[in-house]
Short mmCIF file of N, CA and C in Angstrom, two decimals:
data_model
loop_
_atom_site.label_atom_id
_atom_site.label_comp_id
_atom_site.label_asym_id
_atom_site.label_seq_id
_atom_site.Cartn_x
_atom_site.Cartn_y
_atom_site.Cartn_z
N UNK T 1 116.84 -125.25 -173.43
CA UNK T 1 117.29 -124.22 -174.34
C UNK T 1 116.20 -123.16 -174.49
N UNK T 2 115.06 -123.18 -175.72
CA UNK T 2 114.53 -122.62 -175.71
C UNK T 2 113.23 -122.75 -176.93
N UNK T 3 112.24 -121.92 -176.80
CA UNK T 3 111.14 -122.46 -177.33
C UNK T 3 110.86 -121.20 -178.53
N UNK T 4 110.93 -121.48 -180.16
CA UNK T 4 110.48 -120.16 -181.01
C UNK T 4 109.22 -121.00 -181.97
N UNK T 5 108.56 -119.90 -182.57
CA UNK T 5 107.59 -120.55 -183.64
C UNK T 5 108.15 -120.19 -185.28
N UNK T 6 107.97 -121.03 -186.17
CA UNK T 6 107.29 -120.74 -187.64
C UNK T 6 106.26 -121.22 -187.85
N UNK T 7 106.32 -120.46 -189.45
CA UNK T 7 105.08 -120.98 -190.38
C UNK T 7 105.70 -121.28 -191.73
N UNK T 8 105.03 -122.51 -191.65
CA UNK T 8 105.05 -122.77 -192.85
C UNK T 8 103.85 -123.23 -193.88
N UNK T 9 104.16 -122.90 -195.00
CA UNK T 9 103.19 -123.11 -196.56
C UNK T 9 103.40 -124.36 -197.30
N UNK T 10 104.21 -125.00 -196.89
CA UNK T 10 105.07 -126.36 -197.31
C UNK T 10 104.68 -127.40 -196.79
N UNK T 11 104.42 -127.35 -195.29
CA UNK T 11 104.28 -128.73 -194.52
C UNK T 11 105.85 -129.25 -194.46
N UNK T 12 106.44 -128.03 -194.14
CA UNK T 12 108.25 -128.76 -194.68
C UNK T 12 109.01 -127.55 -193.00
N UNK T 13 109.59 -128.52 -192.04
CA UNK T 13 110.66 -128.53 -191.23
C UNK T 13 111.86 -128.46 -191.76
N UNK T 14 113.05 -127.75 -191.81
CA UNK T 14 114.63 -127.71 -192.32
C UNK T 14 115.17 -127.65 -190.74
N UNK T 15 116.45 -128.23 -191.16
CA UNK T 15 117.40 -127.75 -190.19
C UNK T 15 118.84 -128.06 -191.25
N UNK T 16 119.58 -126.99 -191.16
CA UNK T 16 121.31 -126.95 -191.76
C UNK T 16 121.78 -125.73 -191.65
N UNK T 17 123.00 -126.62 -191.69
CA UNK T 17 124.13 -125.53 -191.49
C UNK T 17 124.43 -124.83 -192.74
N UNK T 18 124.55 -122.88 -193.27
CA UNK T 18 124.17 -122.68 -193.89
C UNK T 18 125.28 -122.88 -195.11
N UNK T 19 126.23 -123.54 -194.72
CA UNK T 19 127.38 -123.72 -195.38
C UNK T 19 127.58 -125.20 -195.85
N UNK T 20 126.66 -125.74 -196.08
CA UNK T 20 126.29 -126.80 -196.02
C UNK T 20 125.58 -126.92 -197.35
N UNK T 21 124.55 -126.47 -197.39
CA UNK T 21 123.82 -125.86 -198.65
C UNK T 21 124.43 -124.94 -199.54
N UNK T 22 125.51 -123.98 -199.53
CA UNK T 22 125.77 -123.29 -200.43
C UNK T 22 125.86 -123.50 -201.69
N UNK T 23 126.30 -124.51 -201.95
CA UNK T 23 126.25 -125.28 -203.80
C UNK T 23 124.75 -125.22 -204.44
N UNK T 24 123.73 -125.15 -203.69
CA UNK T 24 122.27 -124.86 -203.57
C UNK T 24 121.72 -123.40 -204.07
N UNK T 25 122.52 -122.73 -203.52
CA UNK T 25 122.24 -121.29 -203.94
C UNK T 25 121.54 -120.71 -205.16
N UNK T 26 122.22 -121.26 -206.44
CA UNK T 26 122.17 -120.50 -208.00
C UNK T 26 120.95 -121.70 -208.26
N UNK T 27 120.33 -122.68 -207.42
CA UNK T 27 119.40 -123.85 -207.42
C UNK T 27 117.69 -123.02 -207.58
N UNK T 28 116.83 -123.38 -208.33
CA UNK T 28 115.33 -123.32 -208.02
C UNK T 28 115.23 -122.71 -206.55
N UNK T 29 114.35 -122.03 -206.90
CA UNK T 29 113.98 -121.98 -204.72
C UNK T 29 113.11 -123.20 -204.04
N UNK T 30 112.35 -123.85 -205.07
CA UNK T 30 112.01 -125.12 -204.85
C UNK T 30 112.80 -126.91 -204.83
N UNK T 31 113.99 -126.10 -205.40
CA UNK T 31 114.61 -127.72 -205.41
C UNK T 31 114.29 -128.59 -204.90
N UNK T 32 114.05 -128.89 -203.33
CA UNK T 32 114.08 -129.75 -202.47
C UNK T 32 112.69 -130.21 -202.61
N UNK T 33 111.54 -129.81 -203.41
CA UNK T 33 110.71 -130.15 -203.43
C UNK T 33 110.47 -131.47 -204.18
N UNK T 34 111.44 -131.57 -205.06
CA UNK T 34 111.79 -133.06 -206.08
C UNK T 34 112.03 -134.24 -204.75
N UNK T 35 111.74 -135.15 -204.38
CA UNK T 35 112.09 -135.93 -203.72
C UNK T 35 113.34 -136.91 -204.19
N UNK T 36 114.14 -137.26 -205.07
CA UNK T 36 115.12 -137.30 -205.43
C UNK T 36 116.43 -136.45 -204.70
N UNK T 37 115.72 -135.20 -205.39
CA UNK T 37 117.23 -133.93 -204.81
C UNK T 37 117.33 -134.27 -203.03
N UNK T 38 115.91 -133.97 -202.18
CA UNK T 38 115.35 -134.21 -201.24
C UNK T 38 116.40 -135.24 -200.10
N UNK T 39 116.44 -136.19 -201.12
CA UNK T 39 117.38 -137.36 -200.55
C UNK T 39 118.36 -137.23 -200.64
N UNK T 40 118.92 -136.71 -201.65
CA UNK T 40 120.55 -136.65 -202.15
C UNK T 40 120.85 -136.07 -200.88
N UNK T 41 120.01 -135.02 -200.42
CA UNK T 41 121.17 -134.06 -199.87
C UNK T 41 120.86 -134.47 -197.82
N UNK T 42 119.73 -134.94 -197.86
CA UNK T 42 119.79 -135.49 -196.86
C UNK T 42 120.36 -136.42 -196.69
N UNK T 43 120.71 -137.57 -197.61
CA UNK T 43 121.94 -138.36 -197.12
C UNK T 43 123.39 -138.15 -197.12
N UNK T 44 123.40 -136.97 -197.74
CA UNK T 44 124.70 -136.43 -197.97
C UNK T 44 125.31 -135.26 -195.92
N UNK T 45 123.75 -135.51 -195.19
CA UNK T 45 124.00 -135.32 -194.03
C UNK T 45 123.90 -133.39 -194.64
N UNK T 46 123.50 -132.94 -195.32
CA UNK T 46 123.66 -131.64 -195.40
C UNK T 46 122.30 -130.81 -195.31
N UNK T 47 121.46 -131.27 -194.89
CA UNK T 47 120.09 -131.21 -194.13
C UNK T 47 118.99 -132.01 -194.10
N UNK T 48 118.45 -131.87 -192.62
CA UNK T 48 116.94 -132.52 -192.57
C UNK T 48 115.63 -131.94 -193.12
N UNK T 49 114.98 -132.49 -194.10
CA UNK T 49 114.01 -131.73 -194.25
C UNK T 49 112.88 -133.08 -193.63
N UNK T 50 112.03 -132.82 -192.81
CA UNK T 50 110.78 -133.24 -192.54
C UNK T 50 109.68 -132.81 -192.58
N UNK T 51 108.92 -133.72 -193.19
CA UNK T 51 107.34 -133.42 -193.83
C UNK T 51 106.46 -133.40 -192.51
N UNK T 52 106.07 -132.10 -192.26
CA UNK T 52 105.16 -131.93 -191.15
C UNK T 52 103.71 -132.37 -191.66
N UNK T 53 103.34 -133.25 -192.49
CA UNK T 53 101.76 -133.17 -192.89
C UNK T 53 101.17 -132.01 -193.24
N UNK T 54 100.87 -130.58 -192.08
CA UNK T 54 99.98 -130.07 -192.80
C UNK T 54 101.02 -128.49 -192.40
N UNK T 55 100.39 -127.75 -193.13
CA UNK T 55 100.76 -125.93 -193.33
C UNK T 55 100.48 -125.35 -192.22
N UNK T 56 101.04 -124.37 -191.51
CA UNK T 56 100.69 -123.99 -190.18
C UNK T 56 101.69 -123.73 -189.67
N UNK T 57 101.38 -122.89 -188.24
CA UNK T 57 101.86 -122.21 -187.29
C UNK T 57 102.65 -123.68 -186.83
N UNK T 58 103.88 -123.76 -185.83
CA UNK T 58 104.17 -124.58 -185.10
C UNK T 58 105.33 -124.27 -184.36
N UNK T 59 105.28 -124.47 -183.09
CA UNK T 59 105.97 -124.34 -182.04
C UNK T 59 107.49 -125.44 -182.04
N UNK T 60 108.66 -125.02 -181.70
CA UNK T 60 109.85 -125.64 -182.01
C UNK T 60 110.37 -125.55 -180.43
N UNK T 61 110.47 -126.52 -180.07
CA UNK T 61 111.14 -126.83 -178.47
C UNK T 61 112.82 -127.54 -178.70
N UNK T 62 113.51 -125.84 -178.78
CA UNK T 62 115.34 -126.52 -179.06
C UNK T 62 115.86 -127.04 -177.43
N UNK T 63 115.33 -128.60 -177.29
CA UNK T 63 115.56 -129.26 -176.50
C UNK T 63 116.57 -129.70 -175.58
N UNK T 64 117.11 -129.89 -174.02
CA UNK T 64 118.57 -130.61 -173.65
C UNK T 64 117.95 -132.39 -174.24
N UNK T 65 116.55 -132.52 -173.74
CA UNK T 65 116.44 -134.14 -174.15
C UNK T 65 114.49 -133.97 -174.32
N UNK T 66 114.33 -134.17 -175.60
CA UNK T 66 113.23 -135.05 -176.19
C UNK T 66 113.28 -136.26 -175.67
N UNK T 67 111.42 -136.31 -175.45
CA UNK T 67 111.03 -137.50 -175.29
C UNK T 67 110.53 -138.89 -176.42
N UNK T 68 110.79 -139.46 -176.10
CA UNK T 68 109.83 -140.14 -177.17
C UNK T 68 110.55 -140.08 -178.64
N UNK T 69 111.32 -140.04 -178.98
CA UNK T 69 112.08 -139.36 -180.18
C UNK T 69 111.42 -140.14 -181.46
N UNK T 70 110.77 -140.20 -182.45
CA UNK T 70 110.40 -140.08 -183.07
C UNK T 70 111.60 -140.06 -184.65
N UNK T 71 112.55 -139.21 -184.83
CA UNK T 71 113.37 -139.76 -186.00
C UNK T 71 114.21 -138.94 -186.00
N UNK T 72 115.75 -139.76 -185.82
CA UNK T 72 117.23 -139.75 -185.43
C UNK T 72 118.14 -139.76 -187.05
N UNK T 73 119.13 -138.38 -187.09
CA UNK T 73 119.24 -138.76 -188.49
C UNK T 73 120.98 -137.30 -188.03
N UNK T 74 122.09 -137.46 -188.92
CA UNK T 74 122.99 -137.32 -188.93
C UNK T 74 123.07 -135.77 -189.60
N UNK T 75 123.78 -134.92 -189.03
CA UNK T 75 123.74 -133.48 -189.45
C UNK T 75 125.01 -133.00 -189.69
N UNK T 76 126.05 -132.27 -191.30
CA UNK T 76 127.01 -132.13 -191.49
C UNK T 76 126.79 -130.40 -191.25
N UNK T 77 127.87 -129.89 -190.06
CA UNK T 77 127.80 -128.47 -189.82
C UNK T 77 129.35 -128.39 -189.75
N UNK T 78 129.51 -127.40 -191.26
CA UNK T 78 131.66 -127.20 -191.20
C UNK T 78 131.69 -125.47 -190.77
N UNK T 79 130.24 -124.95 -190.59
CA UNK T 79 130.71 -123.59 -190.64
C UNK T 79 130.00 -123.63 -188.92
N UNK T 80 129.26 -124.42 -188.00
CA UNK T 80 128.52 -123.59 -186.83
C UNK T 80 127.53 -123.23 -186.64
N UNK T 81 126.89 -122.31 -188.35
CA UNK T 81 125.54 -121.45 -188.33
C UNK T 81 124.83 -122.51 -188.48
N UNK T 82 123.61 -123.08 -188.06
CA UNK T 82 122.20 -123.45 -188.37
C UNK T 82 121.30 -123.46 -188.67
N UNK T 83 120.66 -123.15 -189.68
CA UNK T 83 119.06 -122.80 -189.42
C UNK T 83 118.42 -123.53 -188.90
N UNK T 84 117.44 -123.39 -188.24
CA UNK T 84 116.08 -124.47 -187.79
C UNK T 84 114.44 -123.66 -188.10
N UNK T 85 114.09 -124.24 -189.12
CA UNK T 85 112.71 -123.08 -189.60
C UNK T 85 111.74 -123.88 -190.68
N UNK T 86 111.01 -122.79 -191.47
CA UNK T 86 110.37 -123.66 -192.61
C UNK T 86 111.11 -124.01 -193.77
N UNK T 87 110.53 -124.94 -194.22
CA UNK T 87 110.94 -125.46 -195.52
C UNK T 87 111.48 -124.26 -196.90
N UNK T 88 110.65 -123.79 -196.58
CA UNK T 88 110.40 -122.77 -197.61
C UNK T 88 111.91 -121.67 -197.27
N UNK T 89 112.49 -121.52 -196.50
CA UNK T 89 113.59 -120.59 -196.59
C UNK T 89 114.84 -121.90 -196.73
N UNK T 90 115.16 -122.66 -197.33
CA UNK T 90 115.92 -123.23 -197.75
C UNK T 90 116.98 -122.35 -198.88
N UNK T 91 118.04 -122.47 -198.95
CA UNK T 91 118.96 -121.97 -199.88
C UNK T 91 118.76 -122.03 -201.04
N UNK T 92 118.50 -121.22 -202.08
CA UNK T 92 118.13 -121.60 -203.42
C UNK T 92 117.88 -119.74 -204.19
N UNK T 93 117.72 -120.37 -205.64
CA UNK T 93 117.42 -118.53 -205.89
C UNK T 93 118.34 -117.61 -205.56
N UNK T 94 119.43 -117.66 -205.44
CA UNK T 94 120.01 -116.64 -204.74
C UNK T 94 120.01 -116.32 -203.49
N UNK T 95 119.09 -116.89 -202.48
CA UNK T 95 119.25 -116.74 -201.28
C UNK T 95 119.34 -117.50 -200.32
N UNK T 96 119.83 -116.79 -198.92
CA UNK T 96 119.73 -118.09 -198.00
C UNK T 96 118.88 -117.41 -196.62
N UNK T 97 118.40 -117.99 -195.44
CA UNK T 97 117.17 -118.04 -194.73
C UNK T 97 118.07 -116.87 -194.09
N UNK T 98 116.73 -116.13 -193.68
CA UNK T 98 116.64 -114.97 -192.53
C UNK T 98 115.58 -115.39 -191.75
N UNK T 99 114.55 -116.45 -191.64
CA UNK T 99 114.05 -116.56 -190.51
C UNK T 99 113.16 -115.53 -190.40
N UNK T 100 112.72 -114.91 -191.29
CA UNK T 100 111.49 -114.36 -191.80
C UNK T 100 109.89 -115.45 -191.73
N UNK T 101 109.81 -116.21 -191.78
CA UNK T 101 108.55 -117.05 -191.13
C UNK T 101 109.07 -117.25 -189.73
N UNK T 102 109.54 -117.06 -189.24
CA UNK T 102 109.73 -117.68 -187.48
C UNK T 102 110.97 -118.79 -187.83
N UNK T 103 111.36 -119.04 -186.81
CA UNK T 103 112.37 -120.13 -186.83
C UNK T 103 113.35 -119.29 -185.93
N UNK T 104 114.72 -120.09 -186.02
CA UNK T 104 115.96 -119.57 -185.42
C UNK T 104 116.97 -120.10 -186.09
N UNK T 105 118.55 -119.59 -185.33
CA UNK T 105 119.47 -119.50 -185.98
C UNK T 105 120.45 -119.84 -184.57
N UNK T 106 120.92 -121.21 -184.98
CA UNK T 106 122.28 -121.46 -183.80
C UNK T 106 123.61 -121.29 -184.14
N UNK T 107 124.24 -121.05 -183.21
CA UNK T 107 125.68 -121.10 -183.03
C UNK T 107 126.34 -122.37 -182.84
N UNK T 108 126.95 -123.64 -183.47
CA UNK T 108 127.30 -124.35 -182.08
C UNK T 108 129.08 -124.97 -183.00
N UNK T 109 129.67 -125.53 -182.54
CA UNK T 109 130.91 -126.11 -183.05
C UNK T 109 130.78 -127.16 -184.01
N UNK T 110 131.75 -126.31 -184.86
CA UNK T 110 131.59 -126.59 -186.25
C UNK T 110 131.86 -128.44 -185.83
N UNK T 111 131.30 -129.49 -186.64
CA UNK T 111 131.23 -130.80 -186.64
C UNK T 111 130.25 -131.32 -187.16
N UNK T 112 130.50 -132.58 -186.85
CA UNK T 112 129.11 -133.70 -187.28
C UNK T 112 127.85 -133.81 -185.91
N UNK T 113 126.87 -133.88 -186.23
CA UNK T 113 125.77 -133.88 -185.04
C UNK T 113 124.74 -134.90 -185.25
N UNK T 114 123.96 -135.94 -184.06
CA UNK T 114 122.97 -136.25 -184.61
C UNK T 114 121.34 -135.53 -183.91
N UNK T 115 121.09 -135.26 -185.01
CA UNK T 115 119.74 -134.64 -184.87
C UNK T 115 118.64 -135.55 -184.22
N UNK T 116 117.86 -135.58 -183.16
CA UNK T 116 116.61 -135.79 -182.54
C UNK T 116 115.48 -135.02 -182.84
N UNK T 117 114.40 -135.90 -183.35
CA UNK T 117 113.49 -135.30 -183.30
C UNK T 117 112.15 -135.86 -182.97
N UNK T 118 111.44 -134.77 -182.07
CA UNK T 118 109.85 -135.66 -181.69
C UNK T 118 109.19 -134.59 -181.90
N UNK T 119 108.02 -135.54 -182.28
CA UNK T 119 106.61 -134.45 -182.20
C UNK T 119 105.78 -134.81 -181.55
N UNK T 120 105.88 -133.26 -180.65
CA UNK T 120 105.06 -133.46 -179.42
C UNK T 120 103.69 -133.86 -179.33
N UNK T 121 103.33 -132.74 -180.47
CA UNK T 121 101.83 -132.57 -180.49
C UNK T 121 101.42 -132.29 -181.88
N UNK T 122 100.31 -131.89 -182.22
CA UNK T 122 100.11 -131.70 -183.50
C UNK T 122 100.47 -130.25 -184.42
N UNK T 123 101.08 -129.55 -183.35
CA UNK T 123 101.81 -128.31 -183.73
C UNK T 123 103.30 -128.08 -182.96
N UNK T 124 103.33 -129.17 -182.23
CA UNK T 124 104.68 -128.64 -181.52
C UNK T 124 105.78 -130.14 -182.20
N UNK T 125 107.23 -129.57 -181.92
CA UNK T 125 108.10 -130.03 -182.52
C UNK T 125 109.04 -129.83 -181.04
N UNK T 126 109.97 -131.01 -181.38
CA UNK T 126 111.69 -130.87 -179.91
C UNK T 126 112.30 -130.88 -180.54
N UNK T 127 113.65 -130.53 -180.66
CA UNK T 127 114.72 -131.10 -181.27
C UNK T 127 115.93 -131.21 -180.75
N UNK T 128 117.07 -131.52 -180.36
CA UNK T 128 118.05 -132.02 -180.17
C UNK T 128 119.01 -132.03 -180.82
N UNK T 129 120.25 -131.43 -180.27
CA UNK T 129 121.30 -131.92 -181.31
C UNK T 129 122.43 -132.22 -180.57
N UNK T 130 123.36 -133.57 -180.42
CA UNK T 130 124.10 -134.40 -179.97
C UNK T 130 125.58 -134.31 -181.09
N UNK T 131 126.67 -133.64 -180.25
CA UNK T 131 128.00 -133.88 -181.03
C UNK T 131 127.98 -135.45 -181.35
N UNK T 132 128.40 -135.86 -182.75
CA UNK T 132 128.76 -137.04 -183.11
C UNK T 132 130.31 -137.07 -183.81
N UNK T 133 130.99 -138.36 -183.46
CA UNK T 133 131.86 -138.81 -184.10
C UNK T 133 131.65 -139.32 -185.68
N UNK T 134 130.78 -139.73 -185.69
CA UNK T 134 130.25 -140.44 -187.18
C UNK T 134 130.48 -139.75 -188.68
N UNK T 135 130.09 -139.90 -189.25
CA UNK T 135 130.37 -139.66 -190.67
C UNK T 135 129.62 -138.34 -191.28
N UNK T 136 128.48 -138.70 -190.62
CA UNK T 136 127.48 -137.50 -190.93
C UNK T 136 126.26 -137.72 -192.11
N UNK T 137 127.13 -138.86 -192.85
CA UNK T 137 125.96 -139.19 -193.41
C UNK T 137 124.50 -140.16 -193.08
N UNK T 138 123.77 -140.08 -194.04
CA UNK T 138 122.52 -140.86 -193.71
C UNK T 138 122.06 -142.10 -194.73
N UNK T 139 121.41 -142.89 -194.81
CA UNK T 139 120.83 -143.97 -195.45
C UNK T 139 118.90 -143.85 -195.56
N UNK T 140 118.64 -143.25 -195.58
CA UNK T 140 117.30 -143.14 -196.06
C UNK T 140 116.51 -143.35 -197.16
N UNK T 141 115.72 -144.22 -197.17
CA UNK T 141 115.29 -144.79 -198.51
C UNK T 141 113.98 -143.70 -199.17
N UNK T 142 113.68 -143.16 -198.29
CA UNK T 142 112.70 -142.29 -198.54
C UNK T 142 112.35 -140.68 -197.80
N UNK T 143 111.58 -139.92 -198.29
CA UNK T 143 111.95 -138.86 -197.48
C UNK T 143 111.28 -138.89 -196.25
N UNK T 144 111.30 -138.02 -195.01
CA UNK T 144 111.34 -138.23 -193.97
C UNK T 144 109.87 -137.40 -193.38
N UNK T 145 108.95 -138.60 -192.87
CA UNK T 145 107.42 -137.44 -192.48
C UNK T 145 107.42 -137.90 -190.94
N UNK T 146 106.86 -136.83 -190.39
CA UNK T 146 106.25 -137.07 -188.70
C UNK T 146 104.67 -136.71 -188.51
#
């Protein structure tokens, strides 16, 4: 596919569909920072947020196949759009991501997906995304770090 960068101030990876989050909107711009909310909505399959450890530049490799995959988790997309970026442009406040720190924005058929993810390196990221039959939701007892 193809290779873009962000930055983030968070130590925080997103990926969702932006219709997915909309109930989020009139939300804190920090919501997701509660680890509670964090979970809700990641098991609710309505995004991944992963804790990159540290703040920084990092390279995003939108993958046909990651190696090594690292952590597999269920993605609810009813509208298509995607984000894939920092933490920090999450839906909230009134707004939703433009991809203003780096990141991107996919197209793909509206459905359930499961998300792949590895980290390559200590700034680079793959990701993957696989049509699924499944439910879309997730079971995670805790939030999700690489």
């Amino acid at each position: 596919m193809s290779n873009v960068e962000f930055v983030t101030d968070t130590a925080m990876f997103c990926v969702f569909d932006l219709a997915s989050l909309r109930h989020r909107i009139d939300d804190d711009c920090d919501w997701w920072s509660v680890p509670d909310e964090e979970l809700i909505e990641l098991n609710a399959g309505n995004v991944a947020f992963i804790g990159l450890g540290e703040d920084g530049k990092y390279s995003l490799d939108l993958s046909e196949s990651p190696d090594d995959v690292d952590c597999t988790l269920n993605l609810k997309c009813p509208s298509g759009r995607i984000f894939l970026g920092a933490g920090e442009e999450v839906t909230g406040e009134g707004l939703e991501p433009e991809a203003i720190r780096g990141g991107t924005f996919l197209t793909v058929v509206p459905g359930n997906y499961r998300l792949l993810i590895t980290r390559k390196s200590e700034r680079a990221i793959a990701v993957r995304l696989q049509a699924t039959e499944g439910s879309g939701d997730n079971q995670f007892a805790c939030p999700i770090r690489i």
